[in-house]
């Protein structure tokens, strides 16, 4: 029972973004995928639900090879692995409640009233019940993120992927998102993979860290290993220093 | 010289790429129709949105188109003193050619480009990936309902447009071109046949299909943020206009 | 009850003020464009030439294909009817040429350009709005209308006219080809220009020039009033296509009507 990356390569044309990624996540773990902007963190996690296919290598979810299955079979994996997108990706044309109801209505054979009840319970869980009738354009980024999390939880996923969940949020909203992540790892025993470069989030929430650097997982391990690491690249990233050996693409 | 050849080659490759993409989309749509697997709620919502909200623009276009046609017909007719031909000329032109084409272009401008903008925005804000991540097939949830609604709605709107255009033609015939309503009506009802109306409506159905396919394709292939959406809308309306005019040529031929 | 009535009145009021505000803003943009044209000193000559290329040359294939196909279709439909009634095809050419010059070519060319050029201008200016380039222009004391719309306006008026004349040739040649190949009309019977009056030429040219001016103003207005957010540019482009097409149809209707009552009166 885990998500496993085995020697994953991914090229975009002549640009080699990933050149041999290896990592794994178990249920209940909170793995933070960290690294500088544009290094391929989001690219990495999009492989898990088949939004991108590896150029070579293996990606498997609970023993099923995601890189091998057809688009149709992918939909069963996507029910098991939910994703919270960077800009939330709520559907503009639907109200917040309808956004959460949509996947339930599509996948679970429930009566309308039960679908609604389940969606309301989820919105309540993220503290958005009183805004259920509003539309995504009428609320702020932090609230949108919370609804996106509720929607991601609608099918009781075994794993949840977060693409930069705290980027662009104010510190208070960001910490609320962090505690929601911790809550669903402990209460639902979900495996969480979080792409982030928010140091506060990383140190308060992570149980495990994987650092992407130059196309590979530079280092993967429990948070203590990173605290005690003497590697200059890791030290530079964790201290947020501008001087050091680290190469930042685009700068 | 080398540059010119390279440019022509690049253009040809692009054309093949786009045509292939469109055909692939068409194939996927057909695949989702047999057996029909699409979201009925979305289908109804799109029927309403695309149909009801285009009525004002269709009425306005049709009304003035009727007026323009009767004016042009009377420029011709007055020199021959054949006022009895005005109703026939306006009706024939509106039903068979000018009506379907102008209404098709306006529909492409109103509904098609709106559709491209909507789908394009969904692409750049990762909503399409969001759908996939929730295990929902965007083909069945988004594309097929839109394609079906556009075909049905342009067909129905053209019927409304035809009626309005004839009303406009009769009205401006009286006001500007000195054609009495009785003369207009006799000429219209005696010479314009159901076949002319059917000819135009078949065209409307095909135009709806073309607009739906080109606008969905342009929307789903958007790249480059909000700026890319604008560019895609531009491409969508141009492709739709080309498609409408070229298919009109072949339809006119094969329907006669 | 009163609440609902109040809301309805408020909505109606909002709708009416909205229309007036839009009309006022469109009018202001048009006036600023005209003023900009008269103050135009050739500083932005390069920009005008570039826009002429973008509007004119880049629309050449589009106009050739669409107008060519339409010319053939129109002749086909006309000949088909004449065959049913009199069978005398000798008048098709002269009447077709006359009708094309004062009526069909101006509106069809303009509709095609509204689609291509109008959408392009709105997408471009809309993008400049959302990326805050327009605000940056204002900060440097440049009127965005002067900078963006004036060159496009000049280029569009000139190139719509040129493309219209070109389209005329395409339509007539395509029409003649269709009449000859499908209905056996001789080329020398078709290419007769003596039905064309000065009034026809005047109306046709006037339509082309006014359409050419209306498209960039309407599209520029839609682009400059782009809303924020990811759907803003798409919506602006959509509005530009529909509004400039509608403007063309209504302008065409007015000029046709006035023309019929004045210069084309016989």
XYZ file of C-alpha atoms in Angstrom:
773
model
C 0.000 0.000 0.000
C 1.981 2.981 -1.195
C 2.782 5.340 -4.019
C 6.154 4.501 -5.556
C 8.304 6.386 -8.096
C 11.008 4.244 -9.707
C 13.638 6.015 -11.811
C 11.134 8.378 -13.422
C 12.396 10.489 -16.324
C 10.325 13.182 -17.943
C 11.454 15.336 -20.872
C 9.567 18.204 -22.502
C 11.065 18.310 -25.973
C 14.773 18.715 -25.425
C 14.271 20.001 -21.898
C 15.052 17.271 -19.360
C 12.985 18.145 -16.300
C 13.138 14.868 -14.362
C 16.130 12.595 -14.763
C 15.560 9.705 -12.365
C 13.115 10.412 -9.558
C 12.792 7.774 -6.811
C 10.490 8.208 -3.826
C 7.585 6.614 -1.960
C 4.669 7.531 0.310
C 2.686 5.382 2.765
C -0.815 6.098 4.155
C -0.713 8.501 7.089
C 2.542 10.075 5.958
C 2.959 13.726 5.066
C 5.652 13.914 2.404
C 6.750 17.412 1.446
C 8.248 17.682 -2.028
C 10.459 20.737 -1.826
C 12.747 22.611 -4.183
C 13.155 25.928 -5.995
C 10.562 27.316 -8.439
C 10.483 25.613 -11.819
C 12.505 22.608 -10.722
C 9.716 20.127 -11.580
C 7.900 19.541 -8.294
C 4.397 19.925 -9.761
C 5.481 17.915 -12.787
C 6.487 15.110 -10.418
C 3.183 14.805 -8.605
C 1.055 15.151 -11.755
C 2.481 11.769 -12.775
C 0.667 10.091 -9.897
C -2.813 10.683 -11.344
C -1.735 10.301 -14.946
C -2.076 13.967 -15.944
C 1.454 13.509 -17.252
C 3.084 10.279 -18.437
C 6.751 9.566 -17.708
C 9.189 9.468 -20.623
C 10.620 6.401 -18.905
C 10.415 4.800 -15.468
C 7.597 3.501 -13.296
C 4.931 5.176 -11.185
C 2.631 2.897 -9.201
C -0.280 3.462 -6.829
C -0.995 0.514 -4.512
C 0.665 -1.851 -6.952
C -1.075 -0.522 -10.122
C 1.264 0.894 -12.766
C -0.157 4.352 -13.525
C 2.119 4.847 -16.514
C 0.759 1.689 -18.168
C -3.016 1.872 -17.718
C -5.520 3.321 -20.218
C -7.308 6.626 -19.738
C -10.434 4.709 -18.661
C -8.630 2.731 -15.947
C -6.986 5.948 -14.781
C -10.362 7.146 -13.577
C -10.437 4.408 -10.926
C -7.003 5.518 -9.699
C -8.109 9.132 -9.668
C -10.947 8.239 -7.311
C -8.357 6.874 -4.913
C -5.888 9.752 -5.274
C -7.327 13.256 -4.951
C -5.550 16.461 -5.919
C -5.797 20.033 -4.651
C -4.597 22.346 -7.406
C -2.453 25.428 -6.963
C -5.202 27.887 -7.942
C -7.829 25.546 -6.431
C -9.395 24.828 -9.871
C -12.943 25.178 -8.566
C -15.495 25.126 -11.366
C -16.569 28.721 -11.987
C -20.041 27.789 -13.171
C -20.959 25.834 -10.037
C -21.618 27.063 -6.501
C -19.302 25.887 -3.735
C -21.777 23.234 -2.649
C -22.248 22.044 -6.238
C -18.481 21.880 -6.643
C -18.255 19.413 -3.785
C -21.406 17.555 -4.868
C -20.197 16.961 -8.428
C -17.740 14.081 -7.827
C -20.085 12.442 -5.294
C -22.998 12.609 -7.702
C -20.840 11.224 -10.515
C -19.237 8.325 -8.696
C -21.309 7.198 -5.737
C -24.751 5.778 -6.349
C -26.517 7.966 -3.809
C -29.845 9.748 -3.701
C -29.763 13.516 -4.269
C -30.532 14.278 -0.635
C -27.688 12.044 0.560
C -25.254 13.612 -1.915
C -26.169 17.016 -0.568
C -25.821 15.850 3.029
C -22.383 14.380 2.424
C -21.214 17.532 0.619
C -22.497 19.727 3.446
C -20.666 17.582 5.987
C -17.433 18.015 4.022
C -17.892 21.777 3.776
C -18.531 21.813 7.505
C -15.299 19.908 8.070
C -13.305 22.707 6.382
C -15.423 25.422 8.001
C -17.110 26.630 4.814
C -20.686 25.476 5.422
C -22.102 28.956 5.890
C -20.802 30.027 2.453
C -22.095 26.927 0.617
C -24.327 28.879 -1.775
C -21.653 31.314 -2.978
C -19.685 31.009 -6.232
C -15.896 30.647 -6.480
C -15.488 34.192 -7.830
C -17.190 35.625 -4.748
C -14.729 34.345 -2.147
C -11.030 34.781 -1.381
C -8.094 32.512 -2.183
C -7.923 30.984 1.290
C -11.591 30.050 1.295
C -11.309 28.659 -2.204
C -8.446 26.453 -1.082
C -10.539 25.101 1.780
C -13.405 24.249 -0.591
C -10.914 22.599 -2.933
C -9.784 20.435 -0.034
C -13.385 19.526 0.785
C -13.928 18.569 -2.841
C -10.766 16.493 -2.869
C -11.995 14.576 0.174
C -15.418 13.881 -1.319
C -14.579 10.360 -2.511
C -12.688 9.378 0.671
C -9.326 9.190 -1.083
C -6.444 7.106 0.229
C -3.985 9.745 -0.915
C -4.251 13.510 -1.369
C -1.861 15.599 -3.473
C -1.418 19.290 -2.756
C 0.189 21.615 -5.313
C 1.623 24.546 -3.361
C -1.348 24.758 -0.972
C -0.083 27.784 0.948
C 1.402 29.841 -1.894
C -0.379 33.170 -2.217
C -2.234 32.843 1.080
C -1.878 35.126 4.076
C -0.046 33.527 7.056
C -3.239 32.825 9.015
C -5.003 31.073 6.136
C -1.778 29.219 5.363
C -1.570 27.779 8.897
C -5.255 26.758 8.696
C -4.467 24.812 5.542
C -1.498 23.183 7.311
C -3.681 22.034 10.179
C -6.287 20.682 7.743
C -3.539 18.619 6.125
C -2.367 17.262 9.484
C -5.958 16.526 10.429
C -6.621 14.412 7.383
C -3.392 12.485 7.765
C -4.152 11.549 11.364
C -7.964 11.242 11.311
C -8.397 9.691 7.866
C -5.004 8.011 7.689
C -4.564 9.497 4.190
C -1.140 9.671 2.576
C -0.438 13.313 1.746
C 2.062 14.589 -0.802
C 2.564 18.321 -0.564
C 4.516 20.362 -3.088
C 5.747 23.402 -1.243
C 8.532 25.872 -0.654
C 6.886 27.397 2.384
C 9.438 26.764 5.117
C 6.973 27.375 7.971
C 4.612 24.741 6.569
C 7.421 22.312 5.978
C 8.789 22.455 9.509
C 5.405 22.462 11.238
C 3.708 19.761 9.190
C 6.072 17.382 7.385
C 6.793 13.859 8.557
C 9.024 13.218 5.556
C 10.752 15.433 2.995
C 11.900 14.803 -0.582
C 14.044 17.513 -2.111
C 14.001 17.855 -5.905
C 17.188 19.343 -7.294
C 18.640 19.066 -10.807
C 16.037 16.556 -12.001
C 16.442 13.982 -9.242
C 15.386 13.501 -5.625
C 18.477 15.038 -4.066
C 17.582 13.718 -0.643
C 14.590 11.898 0.838
C 14.083 11.197 4.527
C 12.400 12.116 7.804
C 12.402 15.756 8.813
C 15.121 15.218 11.442
C 17.593 14.164 8.742
C 17.134 17.543 7.086
C 17.509 19.421 10.342
C 20.805 17.688 11.055
C 22.048 17.700 7.442
C 25.367 19.390 6.731
C 24.937 19.278 2.941
C 25.500 22.870 1.686
C 22.650 22.765 -0.868
C 20.122 21.580 1.725
C 21.395 24.056 4.298
C 21.047 26.893 1.795
C 17.457 26.000 0.858
C 16.316 25.517 4.438
C 17.867 28.773 5.593
C 16.533 30.624 2.549
C 19.901 32.205 1.904
C 20.758 33.891 -1.389
C 24.403 32.927 -1.300
C 25.497 29.329 -1.643
C 26.104 26.560 -4.161
C 22.446 26.132 -5.205
C 21.505 26.777 -8.848
C 18.118 28.418 -9.370
C 16.715 27.997 -12.883
C 15.673 31.242 -14.483
C 17.807 33.407 -12.236
C 13.770 31.208 -51.513
C 14.759 28.715 -48.861
C 12.817 30.755 -46.324
C 9.715 30.695 -48.452
C 9.813 26.922 -48.798
C 10.396 26.550 -45.070
C 7.427 28.794 -44.373
C 5.145 26.878 -46.721
C 6.283 23.621 -45.148
C 5.676 24.952 -41.670
C 2.216 26.151 -42.686
C 1.377 22.764 -44.179
C 2.570 20.927 -41.074
C 0.515 23.244 -38.872
C -2.544 22.654 -41.012
C -2.091 18.877 -40.734
C -1.627 19.161 -36.985
C -4.803 21.200 -36.552
C -6.842 18.999 -38.877
C -5.637 15.910 -37.057
C -6.570 17.460 -33.718
C -10.049 18.344 -34.955
C -10.613 14.862 -36.348
C -9.440 13.304 -33.113
C -11.895 15.469 -31.190
C -14.664 14.478 -33.608
C -13.811 10.819 -33.117
C -13.939 11.181 -29.337
C -17.299 12.946 -29.528
C -18.765 10.207 -31.709
C -17.350 7.573 -29.376
C -19.130 9.184 -26.439
C -22.407 9.167 -28.351
C -22.576 5.416 -29.049
C -23.851 4.493 -26.546
C -24.718 8.008 -25.337
C -22.653 8.814 -22.280
C -22.878 12.470 -21.372
C -24.025 14.588 -18.474
C -27.735 15.387 -18.931
C -27.650 18.262 -16.440
C -24.837 20.000 -18.293
C -26.648 19.385 -21.573
C -29.782 21.172 -20.368
C -27.784 24.008 -18.827
C -25.942 24.571 -22.097
C -29.128 24.403 -24.141
C -30.519 27.192 -21.984
C -27.358 29.253 -21.898
C -26.540 28.969 -25.581
C -30.110 29.161 -26.824
C -32.017 31.620 -24.723
C -29.168 34.040 -24.295
C -28.515 34.268 -28.054
C -32.097 35.131 -28.919
C -31.657 38.949 -28.722
C -28.572 38.989 -30.932
C -30.178 36.611 -33.431
C -33.338 38.717 -33.578
C -31.354 41.918 -34.081
C -29.194 40.376 -36.804
C -32.114 38.771 -38.599
C -34.232 41.913 -38.484
C -31.567 44.103 -40.096
C -30.548 41.369 -42.516
C -34.134 41.247 -43.741
C -34.033 45.018 -44.123
C -30.778 44.970 -46.068
C -32.041 42.245 -48.373
C -35.259 44.054 -49.216
C -33.340 47.260 -49.922
C -30.948 45.445 -52.241
C -33.795 43.625 -53.937
C -35.595 46.866 -54.562
C -32.508 48.536 -56.074
C -32.688 45.797 -58.664
C -36.424 45.585 -58.988
C -37.192 49.276 -59.343
C -35.303 49.556 -62.587
C -37.417 46.757 -64.019
C -40.641 47.853 -62.375
C -41.109 44.323 -61.117
C -42.239 45.074 -57.580
C -43.935 41.715 -57.471
C -40.539 40.056 -57.233
C -39.380 41.744 -54.027
C -40.978 39.271 -51.608
C -39.664 36.386 -53.570
C -36.150 37.793 -53.862
C -35.835 38.661 -50.194
C -37.343 35.367 -49.027
C -35.268 33.227 -51.327
C -32.004 34.955 -50.429
C -32.703 34.984 -46.695
C -33.820 31.366 -46.410
C -31.216 29.743 -48.590
C -28.044 31.802 -48.212
C -27.822 35.043 -46.323
C -29.858 33.933 -43.320
C -27.954 30.762 -42.431
C -24.551 32.342 -43.130
C -25.038 35.581 -41.199
C -26.816 33.857 -38.327
C -24.108 31.190 -38.308
C -21.396 33.853 -38.122
C -23.206 35.680 -35.337
C -23.766 32.422 -33.464
C -20.078 31.674 -33.824
C -19.307 35.137 -32.470
C -21.703 34.896 -29.559
C -21.817 31.244 -28.530
C -18.752 29.715 -30.186
C -16.269 32.293 -28.977
C -17.848 32.313 -25.534
C -17.464 28.554 -25.437
C -13.801 28.803 -26.421
C -13.187 31.443 -23.768
C -14.890 29.329 -21.130
C -13.078 26.101 -21.969
C -9.798 27.985 -22.395
C -10.157 29.582 -18.982
C -10.862 26.146 -17.534
C -7.671 24.858 -19.133
C -5.412 27.651 -17.861
C -6.865 27.562 -14.342
C -6.388 23.764 -14.253
C -10.128 23.114 -14.009
C -9.911 20.510 -16.772
C -7.163 18.710 -14.865
C -9.355 19.169 -11.813
C -12.179 17.281 -13.532
C -9.827 14.487 -14.546
C -8.422 14.353 -11.031
C -11.953 13.793 -9.744
C -12.311 10.889 -12.139
C -14.730 12.751 -14.426
C -14.217 12.488 -18.175
C -14.131 16.055 -19.612
C -15.365 14.634 -22.916
C -18.617 13.407 -21.410
C -19.042 16.195 -18.899
C -18.013 19.229 -20.960
C -17.544 18.622 -24.655
C -20.366 16.351 -25.788
C -23.148 18.375 -24.080
C -21.762 21.543 -25.680
C -21.465 20.065 -29.166
C -25.023 18.707 -29.043
C -26.495 21.942 -27.679
C -24.789 24.077 -30.302
C -26.059 21.959 -33.190
C -29.615 21.917 -31.830
C -29.636 25.585 -30.883
C -28.306 27.032 -34.119
C -30.929 24.978 -35.933
C -33.741 26.328 -33.735
C -32.391 29.878 -33.710
C -32.253 29.875 -37.501
C -35.980 29.085 -37.582
C -36.634 32.105 -35.346
C -34.196 34.181 -37.398
C -35.907 33.258 -40.671
C -39.263 34.457 -39.377
C -37.827 37.690 -37.976
C -35.897 38.401 -41.176
C -39.052 38.095 -43.255
C -40.890 40.396 -40.851
C -38.003 42.875 -41.154
C -38.034 42.602 -44.928
C -41.796 43.190 -45.120
C -41.599 46.125 -42.726
C -38.718 47.902 -44.451
C -40.280 47.050 -47.802
C -43.238 49.191 -46.780
C -41.180 51.928 -45.100
C -38.299 52.411 -47.517
C -38.837 50.513 -50.738
C -42.482 51.368 -51.500
C -43.633 47.766 -51.577
C -47.068 47.222 -50.102
C -47.477 44.397 -47.647
C -50.014 42.671 -49.892
C -47.618 42.740 -52.844
C -44.782 41.486 -50.664
C -46.846 38.687 -49.222
C -48.272 37.474 -52.532
C -44.853 37.369 -54.112
C -43.356 35.705 -51.044
C -45.990 33.059 -50.476
C -46.329 32.085 -54.126
C -42.660 31.727 -54.949
C -40.853 30.701 -51.792
C -41.178 27.015 -51.042
C -40.692 24.747 -48.068
C -37.680 23.344 -49.905
C -35.929 26.725 -49.588
C -36.487 26.733 -45.844
C -35.280 23.149 -45.503
C -32.211 23.950 -47.608
C -31.294 26.712 -45.145
C -32.032 24.652 -42.051
C -29.827 21.771 -43.158
C -27.072 24.315 -43.578
C -27.773 25.691 -40.104
C -27.364 22.226 -38.607
C -24.027 21.713 -40.340
C -22.829 25.208 -39.382
C -23.744 24.479 -35.758
C -21.663 21.331 -35.917
C -18.697 23.235 -37.391
C -18.905 26.030 -34.830
C -19.147 23.543 -31.971
C -16.184 21.473 -33.072
C -13.844 24.377 -33.884
C -14.707 26.290 -30.719
C -14.275 23.278 -28.426
C -10.982 22.379 -30.095
C -9.610 25.913 -29.816
C -10.664 26.083 -26.174
C -9.220 22.744 -25.140
C -5.844 23.455 -26.764
C -5.264 26.833 -25.105
C -1.756 27.534 -23.908
C -0.247 30.539 -22.185
C -2.630 31.937 -19.593
C -5.236 34.654 -20.061
C -3.372 35.996 -23.111
C -3.586 32.560 -24.693
C -7.349 32.494 -24.168
C -7.769 35.692 -26.184
C -5.663 34.295 -28.988
C -7.642 31.046 -28.971
C -10.954 32.894 -29.269
C -9.539 34.778 -32.237
C -8.465 31.524 -33.907
C -11.773 29.855 -33.143
C -13.923 32.492 -34.835
C -11.647 32.653 -37.878
C -11.650 28.878 -38.312
C -15.409 28.731 -37.814
C -15.955 31.464 -40.432
C -13.777 29.598 -42.924
C -15.566 26.341 -42.131
C -18.999 27.921 -42.533
C -18.240 29.510 -45.888
C -16.450 26.516 -47.374
C -19.074 24.017 -46.223
C -21.748 26.372 -47.548
C -20.199 26.058 -50.970
C -20.317 22.273 -50.909
C -23.759 22.149 -49.311
C -25.251 24.481 -51.909
C -23.902 22.253 -54.609
C -25.001 18.955 -53.135
C -28.422 20.123 -51.949
C -29.493 21.450 -55.340
C -43.741 42.931 -2.784
C -42.284 46.414 -2.488
C -38.872 44.808 -2.019
C -39.225 42.955 -5.280
C -40.511 46.028 -7.073
C -37.657 48.033 -5.674
C -35.176 45.431 -6.842
C -36.695 45.349 -10.313
C -36.592 49.127 -10.625
C -33.016 49.134 -9.389
C -32.069 46.466 -11.924
C -33.745 48.332 -14.742
C -32.081 51.556 -13.654
C -28.725 49.781 -13.506
C -29.304 48.350 -16.978
C -30.172 51.735 -18.490
C -27.283 53.571 -16.820
C -25.040 50.707 -17.917
C -26.047 51.217 -21.543
C -25.549 54.969 -21.298
C -22.172 54.554 -19.636
C -21.102 52.113 -22.340
C -22.338 54.403 -25.110
C -20.566 57.365 -23.555
C -17.341 55.449 -23.151
C -17.529 54.139 -26.734
C -18.190 57.662 -27.969
C -15.255 59.030 -25.990
C -12.930 56.390 -27.420
C -14.166 57.156 -30.941
C -13.613 60.907 -30.455
C -10.163 60.391 -29.003
C -9.320 58.177 -31.971
C -10.478 60.781 -34.506
C -8.561 63.503 -32.706
C -5.527 61.255 -32.646
C -5.815 60.710 -36.390
C -5.792 64.448 -37.083
C -2.836 65.012 -34.793
C -1.043 62.088 -36.340
C 2.396 63.283 -37.320
C 3.948 60.180 -38.772
C 5.956 59.451 -35.648
C 4.202 56.113 -35.451
C 4.472 55.442 -39.164
C 6.266 52.165 -38.548
C 3.452 51.000 -36.295
C 0.831 51.869 -38.924
C 2.740 49.924 -41.580
C 3.062 46.957 -39.242
C -0.664 47.027 -38.528
C -1.418 47.314 -42.240
C 0.609 44.181 -42.757
C -1.139 42.380 -39.894
C -4.627 43.463 -40.936
C -4.155 43.384 -44.705
C -1.595 40.834 -45.766
C -2.417 38.373 -43.035
C -6.112 38.428 -44.009
C -5.442 37.881 -47.704
C -5.889 34.109 -47.774
C -8.848 34.292 -45.425
C -10.616 36.859 -47.605
C -9.724 35.046 -50.831
C -11.148 31.735 -49.639
C -14.276 33.053 -47.943
C -15.263 35.660 -50.526
C -14.352 33.366 -53.424
C -16.590 30.600 -52.080
C -19.399 33.052 -51.359
C -19.173 34.549 -54.851
C -19.555 31.129 -56.415
C -22.440 30.187 -54.142
C -24.331 33.407 -54.820
C -24.034 33.053 -58.594
C -25.069 29.438 -58.313
C -28.241 30.284 -56.392
C -29.157 33.132 -58.741
C -28.656 31.085 -61.902
C -30.630 28.219 -60.395
C -33.645 30.491 -59.894
C -33.352 32.104 -63.281
C -33.243 28.695 -64.919
C -36.543 27.881 -63.233
C -38.245 31.083 -64.419
C -36.963 32.598 -67.658
C -33.783 30.743 -68.469
C -32.241 33.962 -69.787
C -28.805 34.099 -68.192
C -27.589 37.136 -70.131
C -28.406 39.568 -67.322
C -26.752 37.536 -64.569
C -23.264 38.960 -65.002
C -24.040 42.677 -65.140
C -26.607 42.525 -62.318
C -24.357 40.332 -60.187
C -21.436 42.729 -60.598
C -23.624 45.685 -59.697
C -25.075 43.957 -56.629
C -21.656 42.867 -55.445
C -20.204 46.365 -55.646
C -22.839 48.281 -53.732
C -24.163 45.528 -51.450
C -22.607 42.149 -50.889
C -18.861 42.657 -51.023
C -18.766 45.517 -48.494
C -20.848 43.709 -45.871
C -19.307 40.273 -46.352
C -15.718 41.542 -46.372
C -16.435 43.629 -43.296
C -18.091 40.715 -41.490
C -15.047 38.549 -42.193
C -12.684 41.271 -41.001
C -14.809 41.921 -37.909
C -14.185 38.292 -37.045
C -10.489 38.309 -37.767
C -9.314 41.846 -37.101
C -11.827 42.772 -34.405
C -11.059 39.689 -32.347
C -7.334 40.237 -32.830
C -7.399 43.845 -31.636
C -9.531 42.970 -28.599
C -7.331 40.009 -27.652
C -4.219 42.155 -27.924
C -5.486 45.194 -26.013
C -7.245 42.948 -23.490
C -3.977 41.156 -22.809
C -2.304 44.516 -22.318
C -4.955 45.435 -19.772
C -4.627 42.288 -17.652
C -0.821 42.386 -17.720
C -1.080 46.026 -16.565
C 0.693 47.360 -19.672
C -2.116 49.877 -20.173
C -1.624 51.184 -16.645
C 2.099 51.416 -17.331
C 1.318 53.462 -20.468
C -0.862 55.833 -18.481
C 1.906 56.210 -15.906
C 4.222 57.458 -18.651
C 1.594 60.002 -19.695
C 0.613 58.349 -22.973
C -3.061 58.019 -23.891
C -3.575 54.305 -24.635
C -6.054 55.272 -27.340
C -3.381 57.322 -29.132
C -0.794 54.626 -28.726
C -2.859 51.544 -29.574
C -6.021 52.480 -31.415
C -4.931 55.305 -33.726
C -2.445 53.226 -35.762
C -4.908 50.336 -35.941
C -7.697 52.689 -36.970
C -5.689 54.180 -39.833
C -4.443 50.761 -40.924
C -7.912 49.236 -40.748
C -9.616 52.001 -42.778
C -6.995 51.764 -45.521
C -6.718 47.992 -45.583
C -10.456 47.290 -45.403
C -10.855 49.431 -48.485
C -7.966 47.739 -50.276
C -9.156 44.275 -49.293
C -12.688 45.224 -50.353
C -11.492 46.142 -53.831
C -9.453 42.958 -53.962
C -12.453 40.936 -52.743
C -14.521 42.525 -55.507
C -12.149 41.120 -58.095
C -12.094 37.695 -56.425
C -15.882 37.501 -56.137
C -16.505 38.556 -59.714
C -13.897 36.183 -61.128
C -15.148 33.300 -58.968
C -18.734 34.118 -59.930
C -17.885 34.229 -63.618
C -16.123 30.919 -63.306
C -19.146 29.323 -61.648
C -21.597 30.799 -64.176
C -19.451 29.566 -67.024
C -18.710 26.092 -65.729
C -22.124 25.173 -64.296
C -24.535 27.162 -66.441
C -22.587 27.777 -69.636
C -22.627 31.568 -69.422
C -19.976 33.076 -71.671
C -17.290 35.182 -70.048
C -17.879 38.115 -72.390
C -21.577 38.055 -71.493
C -20.748 37.942 -67.788
C -18.075 40.644 -67.617
C -20.300 43.604 -68.479
C -19.799 46.624 -66.286
C -22.206 49.152 -67.819
C -24.885 48.559 -65.177
C -22.562 49.909 -62.520
C -23.294 53.550 -61.761
C -21.279 56.159 -59.940
C -23.797 55.856 -57.115
C -22.995 52.151 -56.707
C -19.274 52.839 -56.548
C -19.835 55.627 -54.056
C -22.080 53.539 -51.774
C -19.733 50.544 -51.930
C -16.665 52.640 -51.103
C -18.437 54.548 -48.357
C -19.535 51.306 -46.714
C -16.021 49.864 -46.837
C -14.494 52.980 -45.295
C -17.063 53.283 -42.500
C -16.905 49.558 -41.687
C -13.125 49.730 -41.672
C -13.280 52.525 -39.122
C -16.006 50.997 -36.951
C -14.305 47.638 -36.399
C -11.162 48.871 -34.586
C -13.113 51.384 -32.497
C -15.675 48.852 -31.281
C -13.039 46.140 -30.790
C -10.674 48.562 -29.076
C -13.444 49.647 -26.735
C -14.111 45.996 -25.827
C -10.413 45.351 -25.312
C -9.779 48.433 -23.187
C -12.722 47.625 -20.914
C -11.441 44.095 -20.256
C -12.247 42.802 -16.786
C -9.631 41.395 -14.450
C -9.109 37.701 -13.975
C -8.364 34.787 -16.209
C -11.655 34.948 -18.099
C -11.388 38.695 -18.813
C -9.497 38.561 -22.105
C -11.627 35.753 -23.487
C -14.805 37.652 -22.674
C -13.460 40.859 -24.206
C -12.597 39.035 -27.418
C -16.037 37.468 -27.515
C -17.718 40.835 -27.047
C -15.526 42.367 -29.740
C -16.522 39.781 -32.350
C -20.216 40.089 -31.688
C -20.324 43.870 -31.237
C -18.222 44.715 -34.266
C -20.229 42.281 -36.444
C -23.445 43.841 -35.224
C -22.063 47.326 -35.814
C -21.227 46.333 -39.389
C -24.734 44.973 -40.010
C -26.463 48.046 -38.605
C -24.158 50.525 -40.378
C -24.640 48.619 -43.608
C -28.382 48.776 -43.155
C -28.328 52.528 -42.568
C -26.054 53.340 -45.511
C -28.062 51.033 -47.796
C -31.318 52.659 -46.767
C -30.032 56.216 -47.167
C -28.342 55.248 -50.438
C -31.551 53.803 -51.824
C -33.429 56.999 -51.034
C -30.720 59.325 -52.439
C -27.939 58.453 -54.859
C -29.475 55.213 -56.121
C -32.940 56.686 -56.612
C -34.104 56.403 -60.143
